[in-house]
């Protein structure tokens, strides 16, 4: 069984920064892509950023140049450094990991950016 546990969410003022972490544990041989998604109230879940095992990344246009995704393969962990946060970044952020052809999700962590 695989578990993803996120941490690092919270309340921050506009222009501030937060760093999210997500650690995968359980029966894991290797992890393919890892990513962060977010879902705001009344909106669909959207991809924020993703990273391959080799470090190739992609970002949503709305977060380019402000957010940075990284991963530490030896610890099965993915991070999301979020800078210059805006109120519209407020959402529940979910970690995802592709393992053995299946997609796994964390429980989500709330990020709230006040104006």
XYZ file of C-alpha atoms in Angstrom:
115
model
C 0.000 0.000 0.000
C 1.239 3.467 -0.926
C 0.647 6.638 1.041
C 1.391 10.226 0.116
C 1.575 12.712 2.964
C 1.697 16.444 2.284
C 2.824 19.196 4.601
C 3.615 22.886 4.474
C 0.319 24.563 3.694
C -1.033 27.495 5.638
C -2.037 31.128 5.591
C 0.240 33.724 4.027
C -0.082 37.298 2.845
C 0.052 38.161 -0.828
C 3.632 38.334 -2.005
C 4.756 35.773 0.538
C 6.162 32.293 0.133
C 5.343 28.761 1.171
C 7.033 25.422 0.598
C 4.992 22.268 0.254
C 6.433 18.810 0.779
C 5.037 15.402 -0.078
C 6.577 12.116 1.001
C 5.576 8.779 -0.482
C 5.833 5.631 1.594
C 4.855 1.990 1.354
C 5.489 -0.678 -1.250
C 7.420 1.439 -3.722
C 9.956 0.141 -6.203
C 10.198 3.325 -8.207
C 8.141 6.453 -8.794
C 7.533 7.844 -12.243
C 6.097 11.327 -12.562
C 5.242 13.316 -9.447
C 3.178 16.435 -9.393
C 1.133 19.013 -7.596
C -2.467 19.836 -8.362
C -4.811 22.315 -6.783
C -8.522 22.771 -6.448
C -10.253 25.976 -5.444
C -13.899 26.036 -4.300
C -16.246 25.648 -7.245
C -13.424 24.924 -9.667
C -11.967 21.808 -11.224
C -8.719 20.331 -10.013
C -5.866 21.643 -12.137
C -2.246 20.731 -12.667
C 0.156 23.152 -11.049
C 3.499 21.476 -11.777
C 4.937 18.064 -12.571
C 8.390 16.522 -12.592
C 9.825 13.340 -14.102
C 12.395 11.109 -12.378
C 15.131 12.755 -14.435
C 14.024 16.221 -13.361
C 12.135 17.405 -16.410
C 9.450 19.847 -15.304
C 6.306 21.492 -16.570
C 4.212 24.241 -15.068
C 0.828 25.807 -15.444
C 1.158 29.185 -17.153
C -0.327 30.886 -14.108
C 2.555 29.811 -11.855
C 5.554 29.940 -14.191
C 8.439 31.990 -12.803
C 6.847 31.954 -9.343
C 6.689 28.266 -8.384
C 9.438 25.660 -8.508
C 8.919 21.913 -8.304
C 11.725 19.594 -7.258
C 12.116 16.047 -6.019
C 14.499 13.956 -3.992
C 14.323 10.461 -5.429
C 16.272 8.854 -2.595
C 13.541 9.980 -0.186
C 10.531 9.568 -2.517
C 9.719 13.204 -1.849
C 8.510 16.052 -4.021
C 8.517 19.745 -3.116
C 6.783 22.852 -4.365
C 8.387 26.180 -3.596
C 5.802 28.898 -4.049
C 6.943 32.519 -4.200
C 5.136 35.777 -4.917
C 1.874 34.182 -3.883
C -1.369 35.738 -5.015
C -4.890 35.442 -3.584
C -5.868 33.441 -6.660
C -3.347 30.771 -5.629
C -5.597 29.919 -2.669
C -6.736 26.315 -2.965
C -6.293 22.833 -1.600
C -3.042 21.500 -3.007
C -2.730 17.794 -3.732
C 0.373 15.766 -4.336
C 0.287 12.982 -6.914
C 2.627 10.176 -7.880
C 2.572 7.626 -10.663
C 3.744 4.292 -9.270
C 3.586 1.022 -11.145
C 1.070 2.385 -13.621
C -1.303 3.629 -10.923
C -1.890 7.193 -9.755
C -1.792 7.945 -6.059
C -2.951 11.090 -4.279
C -2.280 12.779 -1.000
C -5.007 14.040 1.297
C -4.449 17.663 0.342
C -3.131 20.684 2.171
C -4.846 24.067 2.315
C -3.060 27.145 1.032
C -4.725 30.486 1.722
C -3.289 33.750 0.442
C -4.730 36.907 1.927
C -4.788 40.193 0.050
